[in-house]
mmCIF file of C-alpha atoms in Angstrom:
data_model
loop_
_atom_site.group_PDB
_atom_site.id
_atom_site.type_symbol
_atom_site.label_atom_id
_atom_site.label_comp_id
_atom_site.label_asym_id
_atom_site.label_seq_id
_atom_site.Cartn_x
_atom_site.Cartn_y
_atom_site.Cartn_z
ATOM 1 C CA UNK A 1 80.230 105.500 122.708
ATOM 2 C CA UNK A 2 79.147 104.112 119.341
ATOM 3 C CA UNK A 3 79.796 100.615 117.963
ATOM 4 C CA UNK A 4 79.185 99.869 114.273
ATOM 5 C CA UNK A 5 79.507 96.465 112.632
ATOM 6 C CA UNK A 6 81.693 96.577 109.514
ATOM 7 C CA UNK A 7 82.201 92.816 109.058
ATOM 8 C CA UNK A 8 80.687 89.867 110.904
ATOM 9 C CA UNK A 9 81.321 86.634 108.994
ATOM 10 C CA UNK A 10 83.534 83.854 110.287
ATOM 11 C CA UNK A 11 86.302 82.336 108.153
ATOM 12 C CA UNK A 12 85.608 84.195 104.885
ATOM 13 C CA UNK A 13 83.287 86.986 103.728
ATOM 14 C CA UNK A 14 80.063 86.457 101.854
ATOM 15 C CA UNK A 15 79.828 88.280 98.502
ATOM 16 C CA UNK A 16 80.263 92.054 98.962
ATOM 17 C CA UNK A 17 80.750 91.788 102.735
ATOM 18 C CA UNK A 18 83.548 91.302 105.284
ATOM 19 C CA UNK A 19 84.773 89.161 108.142
ATOM 20 C CA UNK A 20 85.399 90.510 111.637
ATOM 21 C CA UNK A 21 85.734 94.300 111.785
ATOM 22 C CA UNK A 22 84.020 96.857 114.027
ATOM 23 C CA UNK A 23 84.192 100.633 114.309
ATOM 24 C CA UNK A 24 84.281 102.173 117.792
ATOM 25 C CA UNK A 25 83.696 105.940 118.047
ATOM 26 C CA UNK A 26 83.379 108.706 120.599
ATOM 27 C CA UNK A 27 84.037 112.452 120.542
ATOM 28 C CA UNK A 28 85.524 112.277 117.047
ATOM 29 C CA UNK A 29 87.937 109.437 117.950
ATOM 30 C CA UNK A 30 87.653 106.366 115.702
ATOM 31 C CA UNK A 31 89.125 102.974 116.511
ATOM 32 C CA UNK A 32 88.851 99.863 114.342
ATOM 33 C CA UNK A 33 88.518 96.588 116.250
ATOM 34 C CA UNK A 34 89.895 93.755 114.081
ATOM 35 C CA UNK A 35 90.440 94.147 110.349
ATOM 36 C CA UNK A 36 89.324 91.021 108.533
ATOM 37 C CA UNK A 37 88.950 90.144 104.866
ATOM 38 C CA UNK A 38 87.010 92.827 102.966
ATOM 39 C CA UNK A 39 87.088 95.207 105.924
ATOM 40 C CA UNK A 40 88.806 98.110 104.191
ATOM 41 C CA UNK A 41 86.321 98.196 101.325
ATOM 42 C CA UNK A 42 83.293 98.081 103.645
ATOM 43 C CA UNK A 43 84.824 100.508 106.177
ATOM 44 C CA UNK A 44 84.829 103.300 103.596
ATOM 45 C CA UNK A 45 81.021 103.341 103.670
ATOM 46 C CA UNK A 46 81.383 104.811 107.161
ATOM 47 C CA UNK A 47 84.735 106.607 107.423
ATOM 48 C CA UNK A 48 87.688 107.580 105.242
ATOM 49 C CA UNK A 49 90.708 105.289 105.585
ATOM 50 C CA UNK A 50 92.732 108.194 107.010
ATOM 51 C CA UNK A 51 89.912 108.884 109.466
ATOM 52 C CA UNK A 52 91.060 106.127 111.800
ATOM 53 C CA UNK A 53 92.942 107.032 114.983
ATOM 54 C CA UNK A 54 93.854 103.500 116.122
ATOM 55 C CA UNK A 55 93.360 99.801 115.417
ATOM 56 C CA UNK A 56 93.107 97.053 118.060
ATOM 57 C CA UNK A 57 93.450 93.389 117.058
ATOM 58 C CA UNK A 58 92.261 90.365 119.027
ATOM 59 C CA UNK A 59 94.518 87.810 117.288
ATOM 60 C CA UNK A 60 96.223 86.973 114.029
ATOM 61 C CA UNK A 61 93.882 84.563 112.257
ATOM 62 C CA UNK A 62 93.262 85.826 108.727
ATOM 63 C CA UNK A 63 89.536 86.463 109.160
ATOM 64 C CA UNK A 64 90.527 89.064 111.783
ATOM 65 C CA UNK A 65 93.641 90.632 110.216
ATOM 66 C CA UNK A 66 93.587 89.928 106.446
ATOM 67 C CA UNK A 67 93.134 93.596 105.483
ATOM 68 C CA UNK A 68 95.901 94.994 107.683
ATOM 69 C CA UNK A 69 98.279 94.934 104.713
ATOM 70 C CA UNK A 70 95.929 96.861 102.441
ATOM 71 C CA UNK A 71 95.164 99.292 105.268
ATOM 72 C CA UNK A 72 98.911 99.944 105.504
ATOM 73 C CA UNK A 73 99.097 100.486 101.742
ATOM 74 C CA UNK A 74 96.174 102.923 101.912
ATOM 75 C CA UNK A 75 98.040 105.054 104.461
ATOM 76 C CA UNK A 76 101.178 104.902 102.325
ATOM 77 C CA UNK A 77 99.296 106.087 99.234
ATOM 78 C CA UNK A 78 97.278 108.776 101.040
ATOM 79 C CA UNK A 79 100.333 110.179 102.808
ATOM 80 C CA UNK A 80 102.169 110.287 99.484
ATOM 81 C CA UNK A 81 99.287 112.038 97.721
ATOM 82 C CA UNK A 82 98.843 114.656 100.435
ATOM 83 C CA UNK A 83 102.532 114.948 101.389
ATOM 84 C CA UNK A 84 101.836 114.052 105.006
ATOM 85 C CA UNK A 85 103.597 111.728 107.438
ATOM 86 C CA UNK A 86 100.683 110.641 109.615
ATOM 87 C CA UNK A 87 101.130 107.356 111.470
ATOM 88 C CA UNK A 88 98.452 104.899 112.535
ATOM 89 C CA UNK A 89 98.921 102.917 115.756
ATOM 90 C CA UNK A 90 97.951 99.241 115.597
ATOM 91 C CA UNK A 91 97.697 97.378 118.907
ATOM 92 C CA UNK A 92 98.150 93.600 118.898
ATOM 93 C CA UNK A 93 99.348 90.975 121.339
ATOM 94 C CA UNK A 94 103.028 90.131 121.366
ATOM 95 C CA UNK A 95 102.741 86.355 121.737
ATOM 96 C CA UNK A 96 103.103 85.740 117.979
ATOM 97 C CA UNK A 97 106.310 87.418 116.855
ATOM 98 C CA UNK A 98 105.563 87.034 113.146
ATOM 99 C CA UNK A 99 102.010 88.350 113.440
ATOM 100 C CA UNK A 100 103.009 91.274 115.636
ATOM 101 C CA UNK A 101 105.996 92.316 113.535
ATOM 102 C CA UNK A 102 103.743 92.670 110.465
ATOM 103 C CA UNK A 103 101.830 95.495 112.185
ATOM 104 C CA UNK A 104 104.672 97.962 111.695
ATOM 105 C CA UNK A 105 105.010 99.461 108.229
ATOM 106 C CA UNK A 106 106.128 102.812 106.827
ATOM 107 C CA UNK A 107 103.134 104.671 108.257
ATOM 108 C CA UNK A 108 101.833 102.216 110.870
ATOM 109 C CA UNK A 109 103.344 101.345 114.250
ATOM 110 C CA UNK A 110 102.652 98.104 116.092
ATOM 111 C CA UNK A 111 102.310 98.319 119.875
ATOM 112 C CA UNK A 112 102.118 95.106 121.914
ATOM 113 C CA UNK A 113 99.647 94.507 124.731
ATOM 114 C CA UNK A 114 99.624 91.718 127.332
ATOM 115 C CA UNK A 115 96.629 89.898 128.827
ATOM 116 C CA UNK A 116 96.800 91.877 132.081
ATOM 117 C CA UNK A 117 97.319 95.291 130.483
ATOM 118 C CA UNK A 118 95.000 98.258 130.811
ATOM 119 C CA UNK A 119 95.370 100.620 127.864
ATOM 120 C CA UNK A 120 94.113 104.174 127.516
ATOM 121 C CA UNK A 121 93.332 104.625 123.811
ATOM 122 C CA UNK A 122 91.628 107.911 123.013
ATOM 123 C CA UNK A 123 88.582 108.265 125.306
ATOM 124 C CA UNK A 124 88.493 104.520 126.002
ATOM 125 C CA UNK A 125 89.988 102.123 128.509
ATOM 126 C CA UNK A 126 90.827 98.670 127.110
ATOM 127 C CA UNK A 127 91.374 95.504 129.156
ATOM 128 C CA UNK A 128 92.049 92.000 127.832
ATOM 129 C CA UNK A 129 91.268 88.380 128.686
ATOM 130 C CA UNK A 130 92.928 85.361 127.092
ATOM 131 C CA UNK A 131 90.347 83.159 125.369
ATOM 132 C CA UNK A 132 90.221 79.432 124.653
ATOM 133 C CA UNK A 133 91.225 79.228 121.005
ATOM 134 C CA UNK A 134 93.838 77.286 118.981
ATOM 135 C CA UNK A 135 96.116 80.347 118.815
ATOM 136 C CA UNK A 136 96.675 83.153 121.359
ATOM 137 C CA UNK A 137 93.553 85.314 121.258
ATOM 138 C CA UNK A 138 92.168 87.959 123.586
ATOM 139 C CA UNK A 139 88.670 89.116 124.425
ATOM 140 C CA UNK A 140 88.442 92.883 124.798
ATOM 141 C CA UNK A 141 86.518 94.949 127.356
ATOM 142 C CA UNK A 142 86.057 98.622 126.505
ATOM 143 C CA UNK A 143 84.913 101.345 128.888
ATOM 144 C CA UNK A 144 84.337 105.067 128.522
ATOM 145 C CA UNK A 145 83.665 105.482 132.238
ATOM 146 C CA UNK A 146 79.916 105.168 131.739
ATOM 147 C CA UNK A 147 79.260 102.250 129.394
ATOM 148 C CA UNK A 148 81.009 98.903 129.014
ATOM 149 C CA UNK A 149 81.310 96.801 125.847
ATOM 150 C CA UNK A 150 82.778 93.291 125.763
ATOM 151 C CA UNK A 151 83.916 91.643 122.526
ATOM 152 C CA UNK A 152 84.674 87.940 122.960
ATOM 153 C CA UNK A 153 86.764 87.657 119.787
ATOM 154 C CA UNK A 154 87.156 83.906 119.088
ATOM 155 C CA UNK A 155 86.704 81.463 121.949
ATOM 156 C CA UNK A 156 85.011 78.334 123.135
ATOM 157 C CA UNK A 157 82.846 78.758 126.255
ATOM 158 C CA UNK A 158 84.956 79.562 129.303
ATOM 159 C CA UNK A 159 84.008 80.617 132.837
ATOM 160 C CA UNK A 160 86.733 83.276 132.665
ATOM 161 C CA UNK A 161 84.683 84.952 129.938
ATOM 162 C CA UNK A 162 81.693 85.065 132.276
ATOM 163 C CA UNK A 163 83.669 87.036 134.855
ATOM 164 C CA UNK A 164 85.257 89.221 132.186
ATOM 165 C CA UNK A 165 81.857 90.062 130.643
ATOM 166 C CA UNK A 166 80.093 90.743 133.954
ATOM 167 C CA UNK A 167 77.366 93.429 133.783
ATOM 168 C CA UNK A 168 78.417 94.707 130.341
ATOM 169 C CA UNK A 169 75.994 96.997 128.557
ATOM 170 C CA UNK A 170 76.691 95.176 125.284
ATOM 171 C CA UNK A 171 78.220 91.739 124.728
ATOM 172 C CA UNK A 172 79.431 91.038 121.183
ATOM 173 C CA UNK A 173 79.834 87.274 121.148
ATOM 174 C CA UNK A 174 81.231 85.042 118.458
ATOM 175 C CA UNK A 175 78.566 82.523 117.387
ATOM 176 C CA UNK A 176 80.135 80.099 114.941
ATOM 177 C CA UNK A 177 77.913 77.051 115.471
ATOM 178 C CA UNK A 178 74.331 76.010 116.178
ATOM 179 C CA UNK A 179 73.197 74.348 119.408
ATOM 180 C CA UNK A 180 74.300 70.737 119.635
ATOM 181 C CA UNK A 181 77.306 71.047 117.361
ATOM 182 C CA UNK A 182 80.879 70.488 118.585
ATOM 183 C CA UNK A 183 82.072 74.103 118.651
ATOM 184 C CA UNK A 184 84.713 73.614 121.335
ATOM 185 C CA UNK A 185 86.793 71.376 119.067
ATOM 186 C CA UNK A 186 87.383 74.380 116.794
ATOM 187 C CA UNK A 187 87.753 76.878 119.648
ATOM 188 C CA UNK A 188 84.349 78.492 119.094
ATOM 189 C CA UNK A 189 80.897 78.769 120.693
ATOM 190 C CA UNK A 190 77.392 77.619 119.858
ATOM 191 C CA UNK A 191 74.335 79.854 119.938
ATOM 192 C CA UNK A 192 73.150 78.314 123.210
ATOM 193 C CA UNK A 193 76.550 78.909 124.797
ATOM 194 C CA UNK A 194 76.401 82.556 123.726
ATOM 195 C CA UNK A 195 73.051 82.846 125.484
ATOM 196 C CA UNK A 196 74.420 81.096 128.552
ATOM 197 C CA UNK A 197 77.393 83.473 128.624
ATOM 198 C CA UNK A 198 75.118 86.514 128.385
ATOM 199 C CA UNK A 199 72.805 85.239 131.127
ATOM 200 C CA UNK A 200 75.598 84.172 133.476
ATOM 201 C CA UNK A 201 77.377 87.508 133.025
ATOM 202 C CA UNK A 202 74.165 89.511 133.525
ATOM 203 C CA UNK A 203 74.713 91.629 130.420
ATOM 204 C CA UNK A 204 72.078 94.000 129.107
ATOM 205 C CA UNK A 205 72.244 93.160 125.382
ATOM 206 C CA UNK A 206 73.718 90.390 123.227
ATOM 207 C CA UNK A 207 74.917 90.707 119.638
ATOM 208 C CA UNK A 208 75.750 87.460 117.818
ATOM 209 C CA UNK A 209 78.612 87.789 115.337
ATOM 210 C CA UNK A 210 81.322 85.735 113.571
ATOM 211 C CA UNK A 211 78.374 83.958 111.957
ATOM 212 C CA UNK A 212 78.378 80.585 110.148
ATOM 213 C CA UNK A 213 77.876 80.214 106.399
ATOM 214 C CA UNK A 214 75.299 77.441 106.781
ATOM 215 C CA UNK A 215 71.846 76.893 108.226
ATOM 216 C CA UNK A 216 69.056 79.354 109.050
ATOM 217 C CA UNK A 217 70.842 82.001 111.081
ATOM 218 C CA UNK A 218 67.606 83.132 112.735
ATOM 219 C CA UNK A 219 67.796 79.804 114.564
ATOM 220 C CA UNK A 220 70.907 81.140 116.305
ATOM 221 C CA UNK A 221 68.779 83.810 117.980
ATOM 222 C CA UNK A 222 66.047 81.321 118.866
ATOM 223 C CA UNK A 223 68.562 78.941 120.428
ATOM 224 C CA UNK A 224 70.373 81.697 122.350
ATOM 225 C CA UNK A 225 67.029 82.924 123.680
ATOM 226 C CA UNK A 226 66.517 79.609 125.453
ATOM 227 C CA UNK A 227 69.332 80.725 127.767
ATOM 228 C CA UNK A 228 69.090 84.528 127.818
ATOM 229 C CA UNK A 229 65.924 86.593 128.192
ATOM 230 C CA UNK A 230 67.445 89.941 127.273
ATOM 231 C CA UNK A 231 67.778 91.579 123.851
ATOM 232 C CA UNK A 232 69.489 89.364 121.245
ATOM 233 C CA UNK A 233 70.299 90.412 117.695
ATOM 234 C CA UNK A 234 72.238 89.083 114.730
ATOM 235 C CA UNK A 235 75.093 91.208 113.430
ATOM 236 C CA UNK A 236 74.851 92.760 109.977
ATOM 237 C CA UNK A 237 76.854 95.446 108.217
ATOM 238 C CA UNK A 238 75.880 98.818 109.600
ATOM 239 C CA UNK A 239 74.315 97.477 112.816
ATOM 240 C CA UNK A 240 74.888 100.189 115.406
ATOM 241 C CA UNK A 241 74.760 100.451 119.183
ATOM 242 C CA UNK A 242 75.078 103.800 120.872
ATOM 243 C CA UNK A 243 75.401 104.188 124.609
#
């Protein structure tokens, strides 16, 4: 199982980069987790747009789904050029009818998941946990039978996330604010809360993502380390974990 960071900024992308987007791979199967602003451009450094087998979305805020439309157009153009009729499956929750309905296009098909679903997607098993965020949003736990990855998506700190993340090999945690700031008001976490989550859940490794556009981001690692003694890293484009 291989996880590659495509985009990692919160809210909007820095110049030449992308917001939330991650590539999950195993045995030739490629799944994109979230598809934020700039994701399609950056994704092509790693895989062709028609190389995707599935997409899974955590929620419908624009920094997580802004490039779904251009991804759909890319499949339309590529199918037209090569005279194929390939379809891409896009999984998203069904609690926002407008957001979910936009997932289906000429060559993409939206499939709804619920918070208590277990989905078999390629070689992976996906489970979901509702997070504490202003709109319906779901953390995602991914297993290949040997390794476990948890992606918090967007959330303020919640004990349910501790249970959901328990003993994960890799925790990818949103980290939108520095210690001492009021992250919960916006439905996000601070660096220290990310560290607390990792420690309480007994995970092996912590990756901080959905990063803020202000401050010295190395301080996020320092502050998280006050709570968690394991490996902590900041996300960047191309960062890779392989289990």
